[in-house]
Amino acid sequence: MTTPSRSAITATGLRRSFGDHVVLDGIDLDVPRGSVFSLLGANGAGKTTTVKILSTLIRADGGSATIAGHDLAAEPDAVRAAIGVTGQFSAVDDLLTGRENLRLMADLHHLGRAAGRRRADELLERFDLVDAAGKPASTYSGGMRRRLDLAMTLVGTPQVIFLDEPTTGLDPRSRRGMWEIVRELVAGGVTIFLTTQYLEEADELADRVAVLDGGRIVAEGTADELKRRIPGGHVLLRFADARDLAAAARAVGAASRDGDALALRVPHDGDALALRVPHDGDVRSLKALLDRLDENAVEIDSLSMHTPDLDDVFLALTGDPTNRKVASS
């Protein structure tokens, strides 16, 4: 008896060009089941092309992939049966009501009349669309349309869902509502492949993040791992007494290979002194820093950690070839 793969999506050496323009130049992916994987990249980087290839909408020029245990090239029908796709542009029919849109999808999935009606009602309830179910989709707000669009994707109970920039144009409240839906889906065992322009969204949702640039994956890891690769992280130590500040600067500077990297400054409020110590966010090195200060009897009033965010990661890794070396550091 074969053991099911722990990967929902695997891809090796995927390539795709449009004329002389190389969009994907041999990318590799491995997405565990029941997780959120986010693919980041600038406009035109190849995110949507990747989704279209993995969802059987277009063919790759080279490479191979497996989706939900099915070979992408040899078993495209099985792949389609196992996936759902919510693209950048809503697939909702404005002339139909919300309920009619869902029943249409049920018919396309050959659920049968009774089963289709039950599934539509379940999804209307789940996505808080019962009150609007009998209204034309053209009257729906942006957030309601996105919820209906995702509900239509779920009619066939997919194992893997591709969300291609699903919250573009939504207000912050609607966006966070979509995040909660994604979390519920993953908790139920669904795998989410997410592309997004909102780096906060990837930070909030993704178990792993990959950055696509120049047709290649230039970095991959958890959001925290990627942030630690980018310089600029530090610990800000605040002191109520100038003597503690001076003692801390001596203690940290003496133990540092690069004492010049330390920065002394007075905060804008003028109530306390602060010492900024470069730091990569590692817990053990933070403990070592605090132990060193304790050994020197330094009293800290407060401390805070500051790390680069995904915006910093994105800017450092995309657009400028000289920055791509960060990916392998």
mmCIF file of C-alpha atoms in Angstrom:
data_model
loop_
_atom_site.group_PDB
_atom_site.id
_atom_site.type_symbol
_atom_site.label_atom_id
_atom_site.label_comp_id
_atom_site.label_asym_id
_atom_site.label_seq_id
_atom_site.Cartn_x
_atom_site.Cartn_y
_atom_site.Cartn_z
ATOM 1 C CA MET A 1 0.000 0.000 0.000
ATOM 2 C CA THR A 2 1.497 3.358 -1.036
ATOM 3 C CA THR A 3 1.565 6.218 1.436
ATOM 4 C CA PRO A 4 -0.081 9.440 0.177
ATOM 5 C CA SER A 5 2.397 12.221 -0.487
ATOM 6 C CA ARG A 6 2.613 14.918 2.158
ATOM 7 C CA SER A 7 2.880 17.442 -0.658
ATOM 8 C CA ALA A 8 -0.235 18.916 -2.250
ATOM 9 C CA ILE A 9 1.771 20.622 -4.999
ATOM 10 C CA THR A 10 5.187 19.803 -6.382
ATOM 11 C CA ALA A 11 6.843 21.344 -9.410
ATOM 12 C CA THR A 12 10.277 20.810 -10.901
ATOM 13 C CA GLY A 13 11.888 23.030 -13.499
ATOM 14 C CA LEU A 14 8.704 24.730 -14.727
ATOM 15 C CA ARG A 15 9.408 26.943 -17.715
ATOM 16 C CA ARG A 16 7.216 29.188 -19.823
ATOM 17 C CA SER A 17 7.944 31.830 -22.450
ATOM 18 C CA PHE A 18 5.757 34.099 -24.523
ATOM 19 C CA GLY A 19 7.662 34.703 -27.716
ATOM 20 C CA ASP A 20 11.152 35.826 -26.739
ATOM 21 C CA HIS A 21 10.030 36.841 -23.248
ATOM 22 C CA VAL A 22 10.926 34.250 -20.595
ATOM 23 C CA VAL A 23 8.340 34.381 -17.809
ATOM 24 C CA LEU A 24 9.289 31.249 -15.846
ATOM 25 C CA ASP A 25 12.871 30.073 -16.039
ATOM 26 C CA GLY A 26 12.819 26.718 -14.259
ATOM 27 C CA ILE A 27 11.029 27.115 -10.917
ATOM 28 C CA ASP A 28 10.715 24.402 -8.259
ATOM 29 C CA LEU A 29 7.889 24.239 -5.709
ATOM 30 C CA ASP A 30 6.905 21.954 -2.845
ATOM 31 C CA VAL A 31 3.712 22.845 -0.987
ATOM 32 C CA PRO A 32 2.656 20.659 1.985
ATOM 33 C CA ARG A 33 -0.957 19.573 2.311
ATOM 34 C CA GLY A 34 -3.157 21.695 4.558
ATOM 35 C CA SER A 35 -0.948 24.782 4.377
ATOM 36 C CA VAL A 36 -0.896 28.251 2.825
ATOM 37 C CA PHE A 37 1.861 28.894 0.315
ATOM 38 C CA SER A 38 2.253 32.459 -0.944
ATOM 39 C CA LEU A 39 4.013 33.414 -4.162
ATOM 40 C CA LEU A 40 5.165 37.042 -4.227
ATOM 41 C CA GLY A 41 6.460 39.036 -7.155
ATOM 42 C CA ALA A 42 6.136 42.329 -8.967
ATOM 43 C CA ASN A 43 3.567 42.847 -11.710
ATOM 44 C CA GLY A 44 4.588 40.693 -14.658
ATOM 45 C CA ALA A 45 6.852 38.478 -12.554
ATOM 46 C CA GLY A 46 4.963 35.329 -13.542
ATOM 47 C CA LYS A 47 2.654 34.716 -10.577
ATOM 48 C CA THR A 48 -0.521 34.411 -12.641
ATOM 49 C CA THR A 49 1.304 32.355 -15.284
ATOM 50 C CA THR A 50 2.352 29.927 -12.545
ATOM 51 C CA VAL A 51 -1.247 29.620 -11.344
ATOM 52 C CA LYS A 52 -2.511 29.090 -14.895
ATOM 53 C CA ILE A 53 -0.009 26.312 -15.510
ATOM 54 C CA LEU A 54 -0.682 24.522 -12.221
ATOM 55 C CA SER A 55 -4.452 24.787 -12.723
ATOM 56 C CA THR A 56 -4.222 23.326 -16.278
ATOM 57 C CA LEU A 57 -5.316 26.563 -17.994
ATOM 58 C CA ILE A 58 -2.106 26.781 -20.044
ATOM 59 C CA ARG A 59 0.747 24.371 -20.715
ATOM 60 C CA ALA A 60 4.294 24.722 -19.476
ATOM 61 C CA ASP A 61 7.107 24.737 -22.034
ATOM 62 C CA GLY A 62 9.116 22.449 -19.799
ATOM 63 C CA GLY A 63 9.312 20.838 -16.390
ATOM 64 C CA SER A 64 6.823 18.700 -14.488
ATOM 65 C CA ALA A 65 4.291 19.077 -11.676
ATOM 66 C CA THR A 66 2.015 17.018 -9.464
ATOM 67 C CA ILE A 67 -1.186 18.412 -7.957
ATOM 68 C CA ALA A 68 -3.048 16.502 -5.219
ATOM 69 C CA GLY A 69 -1.175 13.368 -6.249
ATOM 70 C CA HIS A 70 -1.987 13.680 -9.964
ATOM 71 C CA ASP A 71 0.512 14.320 -12.745
ATOM 72 C CA LEU A 72 -0.259 17.658 -14.338
ATOM 73 C CA ALA A 73 0.540 16.582 -17.902
ATOM 74 C CA ALA A 74 -0.749 12.984 -17.818
ATOM 75 C CA GLU A 75 -3.884 13.463 -15.660
ATOM 76 C CA PRO A 76 -5.245 16.958 -16.302
ATOM 77 C CA ASP A 77 -8.876 15.906 -15.720
ATOM 78 C CA ALA A 78 -7.995 14.438 -12.312
ATOM 79 C CA VAL A 79 -6.140 17.639 -11.441
ATOM 80 C CA ARG A 80 -9.162 19.753 -12.409
ATOM 81 C CA ALA A 81 -11.411 17.588 -10.240
ATOM 82 C CA ALA A 82 -9.150 18.150 -7.228
ATOM 83 C CA ILE A 83 -8.670 21.920 -7.453
ATOM 84 C CA GLY A 84 -10.541 25.202 -7.312
ATOM 85 C CA VAL A 85 -9.431 28.530 -8.757
ATOM 86 C CA THR A 86 -10.390 32.036 -7.723
ATOM 87 C CA GLY A 87 -8.719 34.436 -10.123
ATOM 88 C CA GLN A 88 -8.001 38.140 -10.073
ATOM 89 C CA PHE A 89 -11.309 38.824 -11.788
ATOM 90 C CA SER A 90 -14.559 37.516 -10.403
ATOM 91 C CA ALA A 91 -16.240 34.617 -12.193
ATOM 92 C CA VAL A 92 -19.628 35.712 -10.833
ATOM 93 C CA ASP A 93 -22.448 36.189 -13.368
ATOM 94 C CA ASP A 94 -23.973 39.596 -12.591
ATOM 95 C CA LEU A 95 -27.307 38.709 -14.203
ATOM 96 C CA LEU A 96 -27.872 35.789 -11.833
ATOM 97 C CA THR A 97 -28.640 35.896 -8.120
ATOM 98 C CA GLY A 98 -26.138 34.595 -5.619
ATOM 99 C CA ARG A 99 -28.129 31.385 -5.217
ATOM 100 C CA GLU A 100 -28.399 30.911 -8.983
ATOM 101 C CA ASN A 101 -24.650 31.353 -9.404
ATOM 102 C CA LEU A 102 -24.020 28.598 -6.872
ATOM 103 C CA ARG A 103 -26.600 26.271 -8.377
ATOM 104 C CA LEU A 104 -25.069 26.803 -11.807
ATOM 105 C CA MET A 105 -21.710 25.700 -10.423
ATOM 106 C CA ALA A 106 -23.383 22.694 -8.817
ATOM 107 C CA ASP A 107 -24.812 21.721 -12.208
ATOM 108 C CA LEU A 108 -21.370 22.031 -13.773
ATOM 109 C CA HIS A 109 -20.062 19.664 -11.091
ATOM 110 C CA HIS A 110 -22.901 17.200 -11.872
ATOM 111 C CA LEU A 111 -24.140 17.211 -8.281
ATOM 112 C CA GLY A 112 -27.782 16.615 -9.182
ATOM 113 C CA ARG A 113 -30.694 18.907 -8.431
ATOM 114 C CA ALA A 114 -31.284 18.043 -4.748
ATOM 115 C CA ALA A 115 -27.574 17.778 -3.845
ATOM 116 C CA GLY A 116 -26.847 21.010 -5.714
ATOM 117 C CA ARG A 117 -29.538 22.901 -3.837
ATOM 118 C CA ARG A 118 -28.248 21.607 -0.504
ATOM 119 C CA ARG A 119 -24.660 22.538 -1.370
ATOM 120 C CA ALA A 120 -25.706 26.043 -2.485
ATOM 121 C CA ASP A 121 -27.644 26.606 0.746
ATOM 122 C CA GLU A 122 -24.710 25.359 2.848
ATOM 123 C CA LEU A 123 -22.316 27.778 1.151
ATOM 124 C CA LEU A 124 -24.708 30.715 1.349
ATOM 125 C CA GLU A 125 -24.889 30.123 5.090
ATOM 126 C CA ARG A 126 -21.146 29.620 5.475
ATOM 127 C CA PHE A 127 -20.274 32.819 3.621
ATOM 128 C CA ASP A 128 -22.978 34.959 5.272
ATOM 129 C CA LEU A 129 -24.861 35.509 2.010
ATOM 130 C CA VAL A 130 -28.299 34.169 2.961
ATOM 131 C CA ASP A 131 -29.946 37.609 3.103
ATOM 132 C CA ALA A 132 -28.595 38.499 -0.346
ATOM 133 C CA ALA A 133 -29.093 35.081 -1.925
ATOM 134 C CA GLY A 134 -32.102 36.157 -3.995
ATOM 135 C CA LYS A 135 -30.583 39.429 -5.218
ATOM 136 C CA PRO A 136 -28.695 39.871 -8.517
ATOM 137 C CA ALA A 137 -24.936 39.635 -8.055
ATOM 138 C CA SER A 138 -24.658 43.045 -9.745
ATOM 139 C CA THR A 139 -26.013 44.569 -6.515
ATOM 140 C CA TYR A 140 -23.334 42.981 -4.314
ATOM 141 C CA SER A 141 -20.497 44.943 -2.720
ATOM 142 C CA GLY A 142 -16.897 44.061 -3.565
ATOM 143 C CA GLY A 143 -16.520 41.961 -0.430
ATOM 144 C CA MET A 144 -19.778 40.095 -1.060
ATOM 145 C CA ARG A 145 -18.773 39.344 -4.663
ATOM 146 C CA ARG A 146 -15.436 37.964 -3.493
ATOM 147 C CA ARG A 147 -17.159 35.756 -0.903
ATOM 148 C CA LEU A 148 -19.580 34.503 -3.544
ATOM 149 C CA ASP A 149 -16.705 33.887 -5.950
ATOM 150 C CA LEU A 150 -14.877 31.785 -3.358
ATOM 151 C CA ALA A 151 -18.103 29.979 -2.428
ATOM 152 C CA MET A 152 -18.507 29.029 -6.101
ATOM 153 C CA THR A 153 -14.957 27.635 -6.032
ATOM 154 C CA LEU A 154 -15.895 25.445 -3.064
ATOM 155 C CA VAL A 155 -18.956 23.843 -4.646
ATOM 156 C CA GLY A 156 -16.812 20.913 -5.775
ATOM 157 C CA THR A 157 -15.040 20.538 -2.368
ATOM 158 C CA PRO A 158 -11.510 20.988 -3.809
ATOM 159 C CA GLN A 159 -8.397 19.704 -2.069
ATOM 160 C CA VAL A 160 -6.257 22.542 -3.431
ATOM 161 C CA ILE A 161 -7.407 26.124 -4.053
ATOM 162 C CA PHE A 162 -5.485 28.651 -6.113
ATOM 163 C CA LEU A 163 -6.216 32.189 -4.965
ATOM 164 C CA ASP A 164 -4.756 34.655 -7.450
ATOM 165 C CA GLU A 165 -4.777 38.080 -5.765
ATOM 166 C CA PRO A 166 -8.169 37.349 -4.156
ATOM 167 C CA THR A 167 -8.485 40.560 -2.119
ATOM 168 C CA THR A 168 -7.440 43.126 -4.728
ATOM 169 C CA GLY A 169 -9.679 46.176 -4.415
ATOM 170 C CA LEU A 170 -11.307 45.131 -1.142
ATOM 171 C CA ASP A 171 -11.526 47.443 1.849
ATOM 172 C CA PRO A 172 -9.565 46.427 4.988
ATOM 173 C CA ARG A 173 -12.631 44.947 6.736
ATOM 174 C CA SER A 174 -13.561 42.775 3.739
ATOM 175 C CA ARG A 175 -9.940 41.727 3.307
ATOM 176 C CA ARG A 176 -9.724 40.535 6.896
ATOM 177 C CA GLY A 177 -13.001 38.686 6.440
ATOM 178 C CA MET A 178 -11.435 36.798 3.533
ATOM 179 C CA TRP A 179 -8.421 35.991 5.687
ATOM 180 C CA GLU A 180 -10.662 34.334 8.257
ATOM 181 C CA ILE A 181 -12.284 32.242 5.531
ATOM 182 C CA VAL A 182 -8.849 31.135 4.297
ATOM 183 C CA ARG A 183 -7.809 30.139 7.815
ATOM 184 C CA GLU A 184 -10.995 28.088 8.233
ATOM 185 C CA LEU A 185 -10.382 26.296 4.934
ATOM 186 C CA VAL A 186 -6.821 25.396 5.908
ATOM 187 C CA ALA A 187 -7.987 24.206 9.334
ATOM 188 C CA GLY A 188 -10.286 21.848 7.422
ATOM 189 C CA GLY A 189 -7.345 20.383 5.479
ATOM 190 C CA VAL A 190 -7.516 22.439 2.280
ATOM 191 C CA THR A 191 -4.255 23.601 0.696
ATOM 192 C CA ILE A 192 -4.108 27.240 -0.437
ATOM 193 C CA PHE A 193 -1.765 28.545 -3.136
ATOM 194 C CA LEU A 194 -1.927 32.324 -2.761
ATOM 195 C CA THR A 195 -0.590 35.107 -4.939
ATOM 196 C CA THR A 196 -0.995 38.601 -3.584
ATOM 197 C CA GLN A 197 0.169 42.194 -3.947
ATOM 198 C CA TYR A 198 -0.492 42.791 -0.245
ATOM 199 C CA LEU A 199 2.608 41.717 1.646
ATOM 200 C CA GLU A 200 0.748 42.035 4.953
ATOM 201 C CA GLU A 201 -1.611 39.374 3.611
ATOM 202 C CA ALA A 202 1.224 36.923 2.981
ATOM 203 C CA ASP A 203 2.660 37.717 6.402
ATOM 204 C CA GLU A 204 -0.690 37.019 8.065
ATOM 205 C CA LEU A 205 -1.637 33.849 6.193
ATOM 206 C CA ALA A 206 1.301 32.039 4.653
ATOM 207 C CA ASP A 207 3.129 29.122 6.231
ATOM 208 C CA ARG A 208 5.794 29.557 3.561
ATOM 209 C CA VAL A 209 6.570 32.386 1.160
ATOM 210 C CA ALA A 210 8.466 32.338 -2.138
ATOM 211 C CA VAL A 211 9.672 35.427 -3.994
ATOM 212 C CA LEU A 212 9.579 35.275 -7.791
ATOM 213 C CA ASP A 213 11.830 37.590 -9.785
ATOM 214 C CA GLY A 214 13.379 37.360 -13.230
ATOM 215 C CA GLY A 215 11.579 34.082 -13.877
ATOM 216 C CA ARG A 216 13.176 32.362 -10.881
ATOM 217 C CA ILE A 217 12.450 31.769 -7.221
ATOM 218 C CA VAL A 218 15.030 34.018 -5.569
ATOM 219 C CA ALA A 219 14.099 33.211 -1.951
ATOM 220 C CA GLU A 220 11.805 30.855 -0.052
ATOM 221 C CA GLY A 221 11.049 30.220 3.599
ATOM 222 C CA THR A 222 8.753 31.280 6.386
ATOM 223 C CA ALA A 223 8.041 34.993 6.602
ATOM 224 C CA ASP A 224 10.254 35.251 9.688
ATOM 225 C CA GLU A 225 13.116 33.409 7.966
ATOM 226 C CA LEU A 226 12.990 35.783 5.016
ATOM 227 C CA LYS A 227 12.893 38.837 7.269
ATOM 228 C CA ARG A 228 16.009 37.674 9.107
ATOM 229 C CA ARG A 229 17.953 37.652 5.816
ATOM 230 C CA ILE A 230 17.488 41.389 5.411
ATOM 231 C CA PRO A 231 19.714 43.797 7.385
ATOM 232 C CA GLY A 232 18.156 46.424 9.614
ATOM 233 C CA GLY A 233 16.796 44.391 12.517
ATOM 234 C CA HIS A 234 17.638 45.676 15.967
ATOM 235 C CA VAL A 235 16.768 45.653 19.651
ATOM 236 C CA LEU A 236 15.913 49.032 21.142
ATOM 237 C CA LEU A 237 16.879 49.229 24.815
ATOM 238 C CA ARG A 238 15.498 52.120 26.849
ATOM 239 C CA PHE A 239 16.994 53.417 30.081
ATOM 240 C CA ALA A 240 15.762 55.773 32.771
ATOM 241 C CA ASP A 241 19.333 56.605 33.858
ATOM 242 C CA ALA A 242 22.176 57.900 31.689
ATOM 243 C CA ARG A 243 24.680 55.835 33.701
ATOM 244 C CA ASP A 244 22.888 52.625 32.714
ATOM 245 C CA LEU A 245 22.910 53.748 29.115
ATOM 246 C CA ALA A 246 26.660 54.322 29.209
ATOM 247 C CA ALA A 247 27.268 50.998 30.984
ATOM 248 C CA ALA A 248 25.138 49.170 28.450
ATOM 249 C CA ALA A 249 27.010 50.759 25.553
ATOM 250 C CA ARG A 250 30.321 49.653 27.062
ATOM 251 C CA ALA A 251 29.102 46.111 27.761
ATOM 252 C CA VAL A 252 27.566 45.560 24.361
ATOM 253 C CA GLY A 253 30.328 47.348 22.452
ATOM 254 C CA ALA A 254 33.071 45.350 24.161
ATOM 255 C CA ALA A 255 31.408 42.069 23.251
ATOM 256 C CA SER A 256 30.563 43.094 19.683
ATOM 257 C CA ARG A 257 32.795 42.544 16.662
ATOM 258 C CA ASP A 258 31.446 45.775 15.267
ATOM 259 C CA GLY A 259 31.003 48.301 18.030
ATOM 260 C CA ASP A 260 30.509 51.028 15.439
ATOM 261 C CA ALA A 261 27.216 49.385 14.463
ATOM 262 C CA LEU A 262 25.692 50.555 17.743
ATOM 263 C CA ALA A 263 23.590 53.705 17.661
ATOM 264 C CA LEU A 264 22.936 55.969 20.645
ATOM 265 C CA ARG A 265 19.984 58.304 20.445
ATOM 266 C CA VAL A 266 17.541 60.266 22.559
ATOM 267 C CA PRO A 267 13.869 59.537 21.680
ATOM 268 C CA HIS A 268 11.676 62.404 20.559
ATOM 269 C CA ASP A 269 9.914 62.624 23.907
ATOM 270 C CA GLY A 270 13.195 63.179 25.716
ATOM 271 C CA ASP A 271 12.042 61.079 28.693
ATOM 272 C CA ALA A 272 14.508 58.233 28.287
ATOM 273 C CA LEU A 273 17.749 57.307 26.647
ATOM 274 C CA ALA A 274 17.965 54.428 24.224
ATOM 275 C CA LEU A 275 20.543 52.104 22.760
ATOM 276 C CA ARG A 276 19.934 50.504 19.382
ATOM 277 C CA VAL A 277 21.684 47.139 18.997
ATOM 278 C CA PRO A 278 21.752 45.356 15.624
ATOM 279 C CA HIS A 279 19.964 42.018 15.979
ATOM 280 C CA ASP A 280 18.627 39.316 13.660
ATOM 281 C CA GLY A 281 15.694 38.287 15.859
ATOM 282 C CA ASP A 282 17.272 35.058 17.108
ATOM 283 C CA VAL A 283 16.008 34.174 20.601
ATOM 284 C CA ARG A 284 19.293 32.746 21.823
ATOM 285 C CA SER A 285 21.294 35.801 20.837
ATOM 286 C CA LEU A 286 18.688 38.027 22.520
ATOM 287 C CA LYS A 287 19.081 35.990 25.718
ATOM 288 C CA ALA A 288 22.867 36.332 25.439
ATOM 289 C CA LEU A 289 22.498 40.112 25.095
ATOM 290 C CA LEU A 290 20.288 40.344 28.180
ATOM 291 C CA ASP A 291 22.624 38.050 30.166
ATOM 292 C CA ARG A 292 25.549 40.281 29.244
ATOM 293 C CA LEU A 293 23.725 43.359 30.507
ATOM 294 C CA ASP A 294 22.706 41.549 33.686
ATOM 295 C CA GLU A 295 26.293 40.500 34.318
ATOM 296 C CA ASN A 296 27.255 44.182 34.158
ATOM 297 C CA ALA A 297 24.415 45.171 36.523
ATOM 298 C CA VAL A 298 22.721 47.274 33.872
ATOM 299 C CA GLU A 299 19.110 48.226 34.613
ATOM 300 C CA ILE A 300 16.886 48.251 31.500
ATOM 301 C CA ASP A 301 13.716 50.303 31.626
ATOM 302 C CA SER A 302 12.155 48.546 28.581
ATOM 303 C CA LEU A 303 13.068 46.873 25.337
ATOM 304 C CA SER A 304 11.445 46.325 21.951
ATOM 305 C CA MET A 305 12.340 44.210 18.921
ATOM 306 C CA HIS A 306 12.373 45.713 15.456
ATOM 307 C CA THR A 307 12.699 43.463 12.401
ATOM 308 C CA PRO A 308 12.399 44.147 8.677
ATOM 309 C CA ASP A 309 8.929 43.423 7.284
ATOM 310 C CA LEU A 310 8.010 41.661 4.040
ATOM 311 C CA ASP A 311 8.016 45.016 2.254
ATOM 312 C CA ASP A 312 11.748 45.243 3.013
ATOM 313 C CA VAL A 313 12.257 41.650 1.889
ATOM 314 C CA PHE A 314 10.367 42.252 -1.358
ATOM 315 C CA LEU A 315 12.280 45.428 -2.203
ATOM 316 C CA ALA A 316 15.624 43.821 -1.384
ATOM 317 C CA LEU A 317 15.021 40.712 -3.484
ATOM 318 C CA THR A 318 13.250 41.993 -6.580
ATOM 319 C CA GLY A 319 14.114 44.326 -9.401
ATOM 320 C CA ASP A 320 17.836 44.756 -8.723
ATOM 321 C CA PRO A 321 20.068 41.762 -9.611
ATOM 322 C CA THR A 322 22.733 42.962 -7.164
ATOM 323 C CA ASN A 323 20.286 42.368 -4.302
ATOM 324 C CA ARG A 324 19.542 38.730 -5.149
ATOM 325 C CA LYS A 325 22.621 37.550 -3.287
ATOM 326 C CA VAL A 326 20.596 38.061 -0.101
ATOM 327 C CA ALA A 327 18.548 34.996 -1.044
ATOM 328 C CA SER A 328 21.459 32.650 -0.476
ATOM 329 C CA SER A 329 22.933 34.315 2.590
#
